[in-house]
mmCIF file with all atom_site columns, N, CA and C in Angstrom:
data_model
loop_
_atom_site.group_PDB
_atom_site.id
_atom_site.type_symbol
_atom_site.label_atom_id
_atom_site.label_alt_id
_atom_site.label_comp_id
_atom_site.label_asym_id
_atom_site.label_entity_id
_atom_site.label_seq_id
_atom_site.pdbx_PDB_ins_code
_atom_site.Cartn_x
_atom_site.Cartn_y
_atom_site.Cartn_z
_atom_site.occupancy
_atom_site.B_iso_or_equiv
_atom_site.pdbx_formal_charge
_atom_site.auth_seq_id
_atom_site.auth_comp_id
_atom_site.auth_asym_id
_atom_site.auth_atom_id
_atom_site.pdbx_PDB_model_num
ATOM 1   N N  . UNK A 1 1  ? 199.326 -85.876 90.545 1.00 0.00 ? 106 UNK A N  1
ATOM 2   C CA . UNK A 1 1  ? 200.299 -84.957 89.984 1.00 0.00 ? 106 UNK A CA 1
ATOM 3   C C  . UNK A 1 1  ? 200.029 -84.703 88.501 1.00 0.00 ? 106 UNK A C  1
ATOM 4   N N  . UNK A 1 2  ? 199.526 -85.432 87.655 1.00 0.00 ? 107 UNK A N  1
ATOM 5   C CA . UNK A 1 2  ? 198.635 -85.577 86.164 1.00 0.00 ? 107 UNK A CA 1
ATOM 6   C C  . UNK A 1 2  ? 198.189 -83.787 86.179 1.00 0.00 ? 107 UNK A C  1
ATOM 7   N N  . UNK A 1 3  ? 197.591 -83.760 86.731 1.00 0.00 ? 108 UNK A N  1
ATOM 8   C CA . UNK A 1 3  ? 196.605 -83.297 86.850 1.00 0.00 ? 108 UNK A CA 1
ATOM 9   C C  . UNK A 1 3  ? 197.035 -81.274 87.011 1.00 0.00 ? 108 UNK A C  1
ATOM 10  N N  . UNK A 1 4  ? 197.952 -81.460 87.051 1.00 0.00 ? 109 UNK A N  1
ATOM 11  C CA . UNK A 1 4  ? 198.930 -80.355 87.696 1.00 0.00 ? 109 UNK A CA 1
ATOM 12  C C  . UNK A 1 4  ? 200.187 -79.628 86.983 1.00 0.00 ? 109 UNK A C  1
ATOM 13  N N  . UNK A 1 5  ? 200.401 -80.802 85.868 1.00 0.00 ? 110 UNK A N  1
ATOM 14  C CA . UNK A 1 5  ? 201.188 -80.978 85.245 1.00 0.00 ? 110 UNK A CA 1
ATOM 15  C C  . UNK A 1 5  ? 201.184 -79.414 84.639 1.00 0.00 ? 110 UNK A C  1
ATOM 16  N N  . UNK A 1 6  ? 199.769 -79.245 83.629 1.00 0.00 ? 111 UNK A N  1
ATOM 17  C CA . UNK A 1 6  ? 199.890 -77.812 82.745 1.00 0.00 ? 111 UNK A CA 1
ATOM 18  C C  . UNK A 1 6  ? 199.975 -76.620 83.509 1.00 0.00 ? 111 UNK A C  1
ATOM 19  N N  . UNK A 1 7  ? 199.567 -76.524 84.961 1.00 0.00 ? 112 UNK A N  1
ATOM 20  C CA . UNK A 1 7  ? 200.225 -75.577 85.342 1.00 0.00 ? 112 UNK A CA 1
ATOM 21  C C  . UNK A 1 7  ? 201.271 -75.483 85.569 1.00 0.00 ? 112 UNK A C  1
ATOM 22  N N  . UNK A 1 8  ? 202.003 -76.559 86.100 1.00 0.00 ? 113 UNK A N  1
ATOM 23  C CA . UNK A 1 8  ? 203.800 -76.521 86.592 1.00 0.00 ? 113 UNK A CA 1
ATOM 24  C C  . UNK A 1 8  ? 204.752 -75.820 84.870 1.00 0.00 ? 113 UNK A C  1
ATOM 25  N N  . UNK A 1 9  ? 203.821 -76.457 84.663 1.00 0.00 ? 114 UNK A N  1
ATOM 26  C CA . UNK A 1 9  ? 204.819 -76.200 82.836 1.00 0.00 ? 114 UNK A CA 1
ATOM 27  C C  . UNK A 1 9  ? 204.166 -74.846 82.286 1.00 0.00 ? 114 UNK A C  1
ATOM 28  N N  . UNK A 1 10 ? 202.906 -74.299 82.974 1.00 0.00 ? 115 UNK A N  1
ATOM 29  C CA . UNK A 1 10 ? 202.457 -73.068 82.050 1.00 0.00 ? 115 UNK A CA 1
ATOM 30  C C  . UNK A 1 10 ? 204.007 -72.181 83.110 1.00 0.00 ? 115 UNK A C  1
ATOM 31  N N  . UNK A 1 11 ? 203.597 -72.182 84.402 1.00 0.00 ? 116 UNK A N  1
ATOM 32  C CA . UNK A 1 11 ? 204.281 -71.383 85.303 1.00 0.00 ? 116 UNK A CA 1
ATOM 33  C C  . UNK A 1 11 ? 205.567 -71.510 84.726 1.00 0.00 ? 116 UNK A C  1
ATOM 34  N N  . UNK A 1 12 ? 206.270 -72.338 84.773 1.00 0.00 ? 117 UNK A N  1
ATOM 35  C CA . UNK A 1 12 ? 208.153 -71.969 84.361 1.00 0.00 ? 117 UNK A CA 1
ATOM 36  C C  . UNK A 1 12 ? 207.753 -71.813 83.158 1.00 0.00 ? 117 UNK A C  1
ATOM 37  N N  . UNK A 1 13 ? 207.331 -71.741 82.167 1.00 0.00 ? 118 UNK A N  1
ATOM 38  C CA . UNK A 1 13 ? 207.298 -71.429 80.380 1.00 0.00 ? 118 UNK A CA 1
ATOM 39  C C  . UNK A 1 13 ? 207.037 -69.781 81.024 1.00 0.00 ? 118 UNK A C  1
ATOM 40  N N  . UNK A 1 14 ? 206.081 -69.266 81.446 1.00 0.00 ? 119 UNK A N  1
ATOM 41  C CA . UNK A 1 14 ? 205.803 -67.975 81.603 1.00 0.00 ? 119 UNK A CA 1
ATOM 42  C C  . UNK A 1 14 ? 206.843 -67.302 82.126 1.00 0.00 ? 119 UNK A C  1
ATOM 43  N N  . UNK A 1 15 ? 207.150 -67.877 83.487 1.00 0.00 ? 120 UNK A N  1
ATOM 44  C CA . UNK A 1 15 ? 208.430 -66.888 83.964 1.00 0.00 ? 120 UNK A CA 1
ATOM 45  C C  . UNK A 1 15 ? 209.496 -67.002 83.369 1.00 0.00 ? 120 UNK A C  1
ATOM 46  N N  . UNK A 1 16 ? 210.112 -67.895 82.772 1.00 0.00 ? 121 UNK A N  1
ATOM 47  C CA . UNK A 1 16 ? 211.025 -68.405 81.782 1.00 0.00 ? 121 UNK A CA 1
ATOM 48  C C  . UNK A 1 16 ? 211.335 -67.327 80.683 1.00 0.00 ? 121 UNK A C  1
ATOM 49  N N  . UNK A 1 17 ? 210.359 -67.497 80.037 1.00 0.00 ? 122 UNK A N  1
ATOM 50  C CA . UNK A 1 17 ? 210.184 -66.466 78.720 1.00 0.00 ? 122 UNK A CA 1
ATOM 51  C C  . UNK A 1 17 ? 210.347 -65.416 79.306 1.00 0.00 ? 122 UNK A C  1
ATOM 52  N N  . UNK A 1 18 ? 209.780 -64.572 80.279 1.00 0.00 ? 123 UNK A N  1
ATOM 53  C CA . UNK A 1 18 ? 209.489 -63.337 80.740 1.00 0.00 ? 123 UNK A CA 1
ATOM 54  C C  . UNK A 1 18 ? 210.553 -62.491 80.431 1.00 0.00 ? 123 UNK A C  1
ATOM 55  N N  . UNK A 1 19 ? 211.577 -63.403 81.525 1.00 0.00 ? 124 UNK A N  1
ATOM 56  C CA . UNK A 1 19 ? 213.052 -63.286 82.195 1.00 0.00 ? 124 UNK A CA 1
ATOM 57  C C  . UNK A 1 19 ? 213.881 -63.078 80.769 1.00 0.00 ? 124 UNK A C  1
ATOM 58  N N  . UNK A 1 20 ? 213.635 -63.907 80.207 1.00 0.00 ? 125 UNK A N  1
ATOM 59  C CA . UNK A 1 20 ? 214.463 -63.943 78.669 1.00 0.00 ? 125 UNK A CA 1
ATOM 60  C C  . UNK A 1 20 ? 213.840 -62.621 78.019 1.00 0.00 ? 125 UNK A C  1
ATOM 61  N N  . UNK A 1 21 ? 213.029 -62.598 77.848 1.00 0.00 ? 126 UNK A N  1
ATOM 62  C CA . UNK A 1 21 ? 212.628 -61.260 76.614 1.00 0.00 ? 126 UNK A CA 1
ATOM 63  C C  . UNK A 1 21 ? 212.990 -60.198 77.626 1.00 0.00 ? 126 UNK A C  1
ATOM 64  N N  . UNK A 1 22 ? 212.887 -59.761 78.774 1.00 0.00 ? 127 UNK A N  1
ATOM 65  C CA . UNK A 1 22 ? 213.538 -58.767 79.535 1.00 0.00 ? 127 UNK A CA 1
ATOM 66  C C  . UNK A 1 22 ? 214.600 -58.718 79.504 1.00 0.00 ? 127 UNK A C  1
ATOM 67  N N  . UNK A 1 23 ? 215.322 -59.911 79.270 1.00 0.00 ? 128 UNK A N  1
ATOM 68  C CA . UNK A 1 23 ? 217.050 -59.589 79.277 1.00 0.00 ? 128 UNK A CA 1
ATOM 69  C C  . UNK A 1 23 ? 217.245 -59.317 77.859 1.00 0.00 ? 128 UNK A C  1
ATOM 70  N N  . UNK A 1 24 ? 216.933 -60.022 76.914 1.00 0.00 ? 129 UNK A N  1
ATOM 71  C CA . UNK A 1 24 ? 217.388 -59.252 75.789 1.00 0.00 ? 129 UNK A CA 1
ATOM 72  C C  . UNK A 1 24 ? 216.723 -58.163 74.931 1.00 0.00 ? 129 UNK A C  1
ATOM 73  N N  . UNK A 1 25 ? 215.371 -57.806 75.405 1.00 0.00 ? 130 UNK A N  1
ATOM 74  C CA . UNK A 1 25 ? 214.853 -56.451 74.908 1.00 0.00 ? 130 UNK A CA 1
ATOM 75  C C  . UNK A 1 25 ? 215.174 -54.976 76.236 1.00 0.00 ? 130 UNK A C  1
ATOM 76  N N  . UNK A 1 26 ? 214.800 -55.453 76.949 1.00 0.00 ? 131 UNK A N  1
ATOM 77  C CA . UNK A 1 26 ? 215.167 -53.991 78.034 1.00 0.00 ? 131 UNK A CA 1
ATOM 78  C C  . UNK A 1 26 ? 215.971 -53.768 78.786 1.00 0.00 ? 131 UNK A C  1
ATOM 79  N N  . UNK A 1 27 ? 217.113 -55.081 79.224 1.00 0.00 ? 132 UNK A N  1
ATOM 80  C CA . UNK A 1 27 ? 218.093 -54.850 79.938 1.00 0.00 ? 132 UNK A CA 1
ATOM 81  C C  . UNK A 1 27 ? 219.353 -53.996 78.631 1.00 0.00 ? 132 UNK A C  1
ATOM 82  N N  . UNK A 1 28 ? 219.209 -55.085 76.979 1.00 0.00 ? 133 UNK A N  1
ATOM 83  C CA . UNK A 1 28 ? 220.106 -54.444 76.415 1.00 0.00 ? 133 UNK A CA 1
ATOM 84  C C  . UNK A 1 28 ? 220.051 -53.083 76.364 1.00 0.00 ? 133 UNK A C  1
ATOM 85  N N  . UNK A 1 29 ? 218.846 -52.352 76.779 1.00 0.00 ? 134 UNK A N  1
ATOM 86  C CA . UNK A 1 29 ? 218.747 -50.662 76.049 1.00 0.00 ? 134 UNK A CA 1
ATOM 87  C C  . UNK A 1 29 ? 218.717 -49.627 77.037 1.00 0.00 ? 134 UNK A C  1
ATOM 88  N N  . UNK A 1 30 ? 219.371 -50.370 78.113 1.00 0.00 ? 135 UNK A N  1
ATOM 89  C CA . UNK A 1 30 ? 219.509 -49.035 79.608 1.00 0.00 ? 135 UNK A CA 1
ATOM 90  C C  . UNK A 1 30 ? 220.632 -49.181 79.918 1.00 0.00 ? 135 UNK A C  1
ATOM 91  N N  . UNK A 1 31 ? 221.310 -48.066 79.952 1.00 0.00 ? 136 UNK A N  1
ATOM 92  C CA . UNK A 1 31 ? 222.725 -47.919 80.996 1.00 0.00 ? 136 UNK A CA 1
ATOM 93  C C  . UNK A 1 31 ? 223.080 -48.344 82.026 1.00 0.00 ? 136 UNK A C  1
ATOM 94  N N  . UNK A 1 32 ? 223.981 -49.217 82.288 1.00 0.00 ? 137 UNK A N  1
ATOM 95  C CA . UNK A 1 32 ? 224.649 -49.610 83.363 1.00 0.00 ? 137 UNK A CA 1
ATOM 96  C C  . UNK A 1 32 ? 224.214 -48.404 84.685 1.00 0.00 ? 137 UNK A C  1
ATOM 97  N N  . UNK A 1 33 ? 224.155 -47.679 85.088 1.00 0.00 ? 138 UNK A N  1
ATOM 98  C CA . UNK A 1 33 ? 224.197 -46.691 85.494 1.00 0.00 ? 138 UNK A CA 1
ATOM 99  C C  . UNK A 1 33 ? 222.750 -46.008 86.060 1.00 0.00 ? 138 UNK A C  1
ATOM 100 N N  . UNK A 1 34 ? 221.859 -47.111 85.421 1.00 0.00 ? 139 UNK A N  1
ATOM 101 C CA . UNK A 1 34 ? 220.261 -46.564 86.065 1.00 0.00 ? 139 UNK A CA 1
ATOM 102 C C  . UNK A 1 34 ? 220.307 -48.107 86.602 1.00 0.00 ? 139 UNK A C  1
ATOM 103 N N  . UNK A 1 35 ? 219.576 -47.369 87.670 1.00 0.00 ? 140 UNK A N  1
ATOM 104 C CA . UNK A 1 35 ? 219.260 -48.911 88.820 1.00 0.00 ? 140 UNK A CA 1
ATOM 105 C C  . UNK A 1 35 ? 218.099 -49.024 88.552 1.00 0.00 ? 140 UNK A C  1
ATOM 106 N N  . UNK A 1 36 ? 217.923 -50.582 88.477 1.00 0.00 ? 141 UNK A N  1
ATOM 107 C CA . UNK A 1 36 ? 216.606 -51.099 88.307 1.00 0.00 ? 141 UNK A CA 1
ATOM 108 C C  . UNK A 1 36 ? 215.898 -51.878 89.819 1.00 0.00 ? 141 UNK A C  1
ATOM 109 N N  . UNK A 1 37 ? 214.834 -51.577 90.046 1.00 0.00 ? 142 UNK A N  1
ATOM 110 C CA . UNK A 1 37 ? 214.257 -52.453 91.060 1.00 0.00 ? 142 UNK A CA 1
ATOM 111 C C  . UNK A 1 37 ? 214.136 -53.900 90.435 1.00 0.00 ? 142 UNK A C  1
ATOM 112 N N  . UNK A 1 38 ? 214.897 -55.164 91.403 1.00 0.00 ? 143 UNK A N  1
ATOM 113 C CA . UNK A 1 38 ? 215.089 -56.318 91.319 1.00 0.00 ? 143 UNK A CA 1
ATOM 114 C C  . UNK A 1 38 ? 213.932 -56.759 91.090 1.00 0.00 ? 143 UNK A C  1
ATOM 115 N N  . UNK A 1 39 ? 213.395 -56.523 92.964 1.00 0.00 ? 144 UNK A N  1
ATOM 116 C CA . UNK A 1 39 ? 211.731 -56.964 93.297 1.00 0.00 ? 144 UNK A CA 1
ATOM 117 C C  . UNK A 1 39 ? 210.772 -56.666 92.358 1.00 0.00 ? 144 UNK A C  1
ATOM 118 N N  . UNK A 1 40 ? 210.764 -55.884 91.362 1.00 0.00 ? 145 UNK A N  1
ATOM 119 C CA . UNK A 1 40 ? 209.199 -55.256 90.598 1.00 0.00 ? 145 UNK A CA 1
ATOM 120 C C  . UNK A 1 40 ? 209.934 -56.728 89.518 1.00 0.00 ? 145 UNK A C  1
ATOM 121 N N  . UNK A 1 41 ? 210.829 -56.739 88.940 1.00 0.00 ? 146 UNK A N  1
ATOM 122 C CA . UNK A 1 41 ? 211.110 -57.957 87.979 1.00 0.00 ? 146 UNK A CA 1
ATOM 123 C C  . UNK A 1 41 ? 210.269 -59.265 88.250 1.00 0.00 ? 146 UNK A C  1
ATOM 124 N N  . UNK A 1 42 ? 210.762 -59.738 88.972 1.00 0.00 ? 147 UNK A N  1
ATOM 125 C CA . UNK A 1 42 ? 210.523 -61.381 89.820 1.00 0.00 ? 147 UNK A CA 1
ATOM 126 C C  . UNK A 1 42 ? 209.129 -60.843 90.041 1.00 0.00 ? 147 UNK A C  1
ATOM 127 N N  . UNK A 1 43 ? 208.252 -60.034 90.491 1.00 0.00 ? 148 UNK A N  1
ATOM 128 C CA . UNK A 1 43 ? 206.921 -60.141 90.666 1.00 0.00 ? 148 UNK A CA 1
ATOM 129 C C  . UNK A 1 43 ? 206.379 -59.862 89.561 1.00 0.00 ? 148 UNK A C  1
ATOM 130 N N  . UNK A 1 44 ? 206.777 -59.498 88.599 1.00 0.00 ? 149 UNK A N  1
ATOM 131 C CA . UNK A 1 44 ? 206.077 -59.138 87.209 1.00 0.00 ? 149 UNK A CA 1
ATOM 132 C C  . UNK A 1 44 ? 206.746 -60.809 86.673 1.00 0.00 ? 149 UNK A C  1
ATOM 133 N N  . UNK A 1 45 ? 207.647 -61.631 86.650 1.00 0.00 ? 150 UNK A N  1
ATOM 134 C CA . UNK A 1 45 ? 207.819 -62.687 86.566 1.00 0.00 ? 150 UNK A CA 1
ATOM 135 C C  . UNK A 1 45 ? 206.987 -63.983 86.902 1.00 0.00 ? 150 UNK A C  1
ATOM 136 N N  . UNK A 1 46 ? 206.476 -63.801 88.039 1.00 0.00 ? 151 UNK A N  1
ATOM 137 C CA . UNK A 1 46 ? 205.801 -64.178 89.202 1.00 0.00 ? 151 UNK A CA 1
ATOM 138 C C  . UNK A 1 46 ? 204.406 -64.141 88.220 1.00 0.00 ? 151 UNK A C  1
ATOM 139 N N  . UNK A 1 47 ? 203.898 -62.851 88.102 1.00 0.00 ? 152 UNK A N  1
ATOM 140 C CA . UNK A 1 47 ? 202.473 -62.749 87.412 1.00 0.00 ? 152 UNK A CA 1
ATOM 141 C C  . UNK A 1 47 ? 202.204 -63.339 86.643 1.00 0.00 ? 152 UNK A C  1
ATOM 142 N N  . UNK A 1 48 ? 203.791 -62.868 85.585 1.00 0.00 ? 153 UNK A N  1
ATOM 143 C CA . UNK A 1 48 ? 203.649 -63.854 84.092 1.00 0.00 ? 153 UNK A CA 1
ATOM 144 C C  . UNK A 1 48 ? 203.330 -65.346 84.291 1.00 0.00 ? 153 UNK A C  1
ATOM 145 N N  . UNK A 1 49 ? 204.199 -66.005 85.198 1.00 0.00 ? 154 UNK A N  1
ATOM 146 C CA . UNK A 1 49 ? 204.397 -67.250 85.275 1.00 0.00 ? 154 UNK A CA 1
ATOM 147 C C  . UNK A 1 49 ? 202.875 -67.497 85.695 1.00 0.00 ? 154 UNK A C  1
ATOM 148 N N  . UNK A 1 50 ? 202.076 -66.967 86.994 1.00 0.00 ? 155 UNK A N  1
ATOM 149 C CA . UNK A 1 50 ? 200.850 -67.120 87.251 1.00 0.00 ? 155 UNK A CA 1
ATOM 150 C C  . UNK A 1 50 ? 199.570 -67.224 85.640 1.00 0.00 ? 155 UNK A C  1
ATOM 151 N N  . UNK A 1 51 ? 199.846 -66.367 84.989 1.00 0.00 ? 156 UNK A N  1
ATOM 152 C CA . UNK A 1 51 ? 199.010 -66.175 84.018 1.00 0.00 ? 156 UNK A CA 1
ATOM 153 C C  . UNK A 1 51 ? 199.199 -67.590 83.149 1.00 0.00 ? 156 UNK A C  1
ATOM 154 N N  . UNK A 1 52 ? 200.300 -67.363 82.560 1.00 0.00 ? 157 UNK A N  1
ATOM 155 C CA . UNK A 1 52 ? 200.502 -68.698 81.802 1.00 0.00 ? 157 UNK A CA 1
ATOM 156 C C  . UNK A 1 52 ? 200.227 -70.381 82.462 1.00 0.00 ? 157 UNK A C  1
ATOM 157 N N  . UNK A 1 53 ? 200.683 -70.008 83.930 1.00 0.00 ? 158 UNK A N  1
ATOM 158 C CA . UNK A 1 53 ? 199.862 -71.343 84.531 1.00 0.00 ? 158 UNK A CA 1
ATOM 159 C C  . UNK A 1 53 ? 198.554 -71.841 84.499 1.00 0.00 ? 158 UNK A C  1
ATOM 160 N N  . UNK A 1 54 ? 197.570 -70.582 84.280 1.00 0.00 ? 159 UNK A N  1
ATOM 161 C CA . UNK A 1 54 ? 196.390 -70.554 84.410 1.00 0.00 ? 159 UNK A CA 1
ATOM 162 C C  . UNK A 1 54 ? 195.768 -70.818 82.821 1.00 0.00 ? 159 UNK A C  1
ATOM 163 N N  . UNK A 1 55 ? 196.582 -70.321 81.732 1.00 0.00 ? 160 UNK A N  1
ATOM 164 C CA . UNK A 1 55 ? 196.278 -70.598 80.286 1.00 0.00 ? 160 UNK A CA 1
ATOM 165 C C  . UNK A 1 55 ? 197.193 -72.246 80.294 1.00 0.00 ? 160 UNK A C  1
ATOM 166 N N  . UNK A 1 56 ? 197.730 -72.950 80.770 1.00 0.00 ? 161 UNK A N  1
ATOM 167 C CA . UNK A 1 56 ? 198.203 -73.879 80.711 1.00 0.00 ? 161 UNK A CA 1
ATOM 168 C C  . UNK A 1 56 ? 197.285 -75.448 81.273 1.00 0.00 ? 161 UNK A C  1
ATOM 169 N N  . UNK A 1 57 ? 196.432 -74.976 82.513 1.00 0.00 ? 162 UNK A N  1
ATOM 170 C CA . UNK A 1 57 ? 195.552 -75.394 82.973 1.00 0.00 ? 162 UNK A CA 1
ATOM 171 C C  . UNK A 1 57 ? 194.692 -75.721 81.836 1.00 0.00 ? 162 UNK A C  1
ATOM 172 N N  . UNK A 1 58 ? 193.704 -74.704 81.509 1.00 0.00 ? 163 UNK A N  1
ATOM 173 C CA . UNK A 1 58 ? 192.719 -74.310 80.925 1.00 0.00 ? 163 UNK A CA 1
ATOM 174 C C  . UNK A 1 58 ? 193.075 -75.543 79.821 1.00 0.00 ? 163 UNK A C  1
ATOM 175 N N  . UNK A 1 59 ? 194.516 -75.436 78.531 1.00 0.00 ? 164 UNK A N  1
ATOM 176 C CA . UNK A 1 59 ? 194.819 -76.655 78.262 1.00 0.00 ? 164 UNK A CA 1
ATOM 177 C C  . UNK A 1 59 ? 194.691 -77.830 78.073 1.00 0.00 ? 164 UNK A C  1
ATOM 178 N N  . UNK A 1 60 ? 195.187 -77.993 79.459 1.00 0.00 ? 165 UNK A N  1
ATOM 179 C CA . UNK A 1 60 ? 195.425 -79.283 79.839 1.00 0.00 ? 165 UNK A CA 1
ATOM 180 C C  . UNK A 1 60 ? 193.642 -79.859 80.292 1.00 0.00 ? 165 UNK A C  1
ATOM 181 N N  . UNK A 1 61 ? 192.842 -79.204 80.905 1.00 0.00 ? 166 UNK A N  1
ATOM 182 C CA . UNK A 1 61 ? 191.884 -79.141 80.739 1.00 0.00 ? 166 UNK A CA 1
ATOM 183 C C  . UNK A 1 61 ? 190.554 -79.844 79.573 1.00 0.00 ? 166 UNK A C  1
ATOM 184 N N  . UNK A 1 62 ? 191.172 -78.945 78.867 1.00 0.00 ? 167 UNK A N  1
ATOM 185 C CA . UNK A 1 62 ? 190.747 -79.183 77.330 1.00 0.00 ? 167 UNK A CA 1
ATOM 186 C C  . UNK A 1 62 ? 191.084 -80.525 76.607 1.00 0.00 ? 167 UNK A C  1
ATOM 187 N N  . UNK A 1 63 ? 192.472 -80.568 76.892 1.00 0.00 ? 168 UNK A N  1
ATOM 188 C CA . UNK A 1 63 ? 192.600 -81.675 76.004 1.00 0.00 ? 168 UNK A CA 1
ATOM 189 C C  . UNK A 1 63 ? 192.252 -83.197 76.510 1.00 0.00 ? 168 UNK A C  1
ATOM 190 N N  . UNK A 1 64 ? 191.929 -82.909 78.258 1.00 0.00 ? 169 UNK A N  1
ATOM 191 C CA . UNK A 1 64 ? 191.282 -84.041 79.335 1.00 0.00 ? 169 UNK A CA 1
ATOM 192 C C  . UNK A 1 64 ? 189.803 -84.420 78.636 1.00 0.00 ? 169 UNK A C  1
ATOM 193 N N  . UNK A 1 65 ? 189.707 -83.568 78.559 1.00 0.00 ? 170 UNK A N  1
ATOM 194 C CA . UNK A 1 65 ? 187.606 -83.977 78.521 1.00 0.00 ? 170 UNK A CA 1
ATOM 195 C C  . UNK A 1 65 ? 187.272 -84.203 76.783 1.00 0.00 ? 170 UNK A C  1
ATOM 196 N N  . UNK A 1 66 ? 188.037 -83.985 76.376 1.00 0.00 ? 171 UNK A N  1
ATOM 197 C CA . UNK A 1 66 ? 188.556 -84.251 74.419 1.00 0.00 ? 171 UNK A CA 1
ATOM 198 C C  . UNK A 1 66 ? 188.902 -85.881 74.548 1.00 0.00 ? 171 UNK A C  1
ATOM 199 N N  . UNK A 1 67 ? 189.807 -86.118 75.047 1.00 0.00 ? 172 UNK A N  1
ATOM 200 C CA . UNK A 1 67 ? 190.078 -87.112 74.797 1.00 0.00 ? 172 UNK A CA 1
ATOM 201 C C  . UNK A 1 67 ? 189.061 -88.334 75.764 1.00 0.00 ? 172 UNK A C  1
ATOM 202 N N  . UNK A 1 68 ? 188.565 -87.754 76.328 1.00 0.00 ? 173 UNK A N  1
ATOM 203 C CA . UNK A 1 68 ? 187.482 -88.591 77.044 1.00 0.00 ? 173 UNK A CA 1
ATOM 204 C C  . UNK A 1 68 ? 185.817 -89.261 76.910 1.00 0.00 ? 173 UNK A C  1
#
C-alpha cells in the first residue's frame, strides 16, 4: 500500500481542488437558471484527479530512488 500512497493522495488533492475552484470561480458567475451538465463535472473531476495521481506517483517515485 506504500507504494500507492502518491497516487491515492495525488487523486483526491486533484479532484478535491477541481470541485473547489469550480464552485467558487464558475458556479459563482452563472445564473441559477442555466442548467449545467452534472456528468461533464465529475468526469472533468475524474481527469483532474487522474492527472494529479499520475504527477503524484511520478513524486513519490522520485523521492523512493533519492532516498535510496
Amino acid at each position: 500500500m506504500k507504494n500507492k500512497m502518491g497516487r491515492f493522495f495525488g487523486f483526491v488533492f486533484g479532484a478535491v481542488v477541481f470541485l473547489l475552484v469550480f464552485k467558487i470561480v464558475f458556479l459563482k458567475n452563472i445564473s441559477p437558471s442555466d442548467e449545467l451538465a452534472p456528468g461533464v463535472v465529475v468526469i472533468a473531476s475524474v481527469l483532474n484527479g487522474l492527472i494529479f495521481g499520475f504527477i503524484g506517483s511520478l513524486i513519490q517515485n522520485y523521492f523512493a530512488r533519492k532516498g535510496s
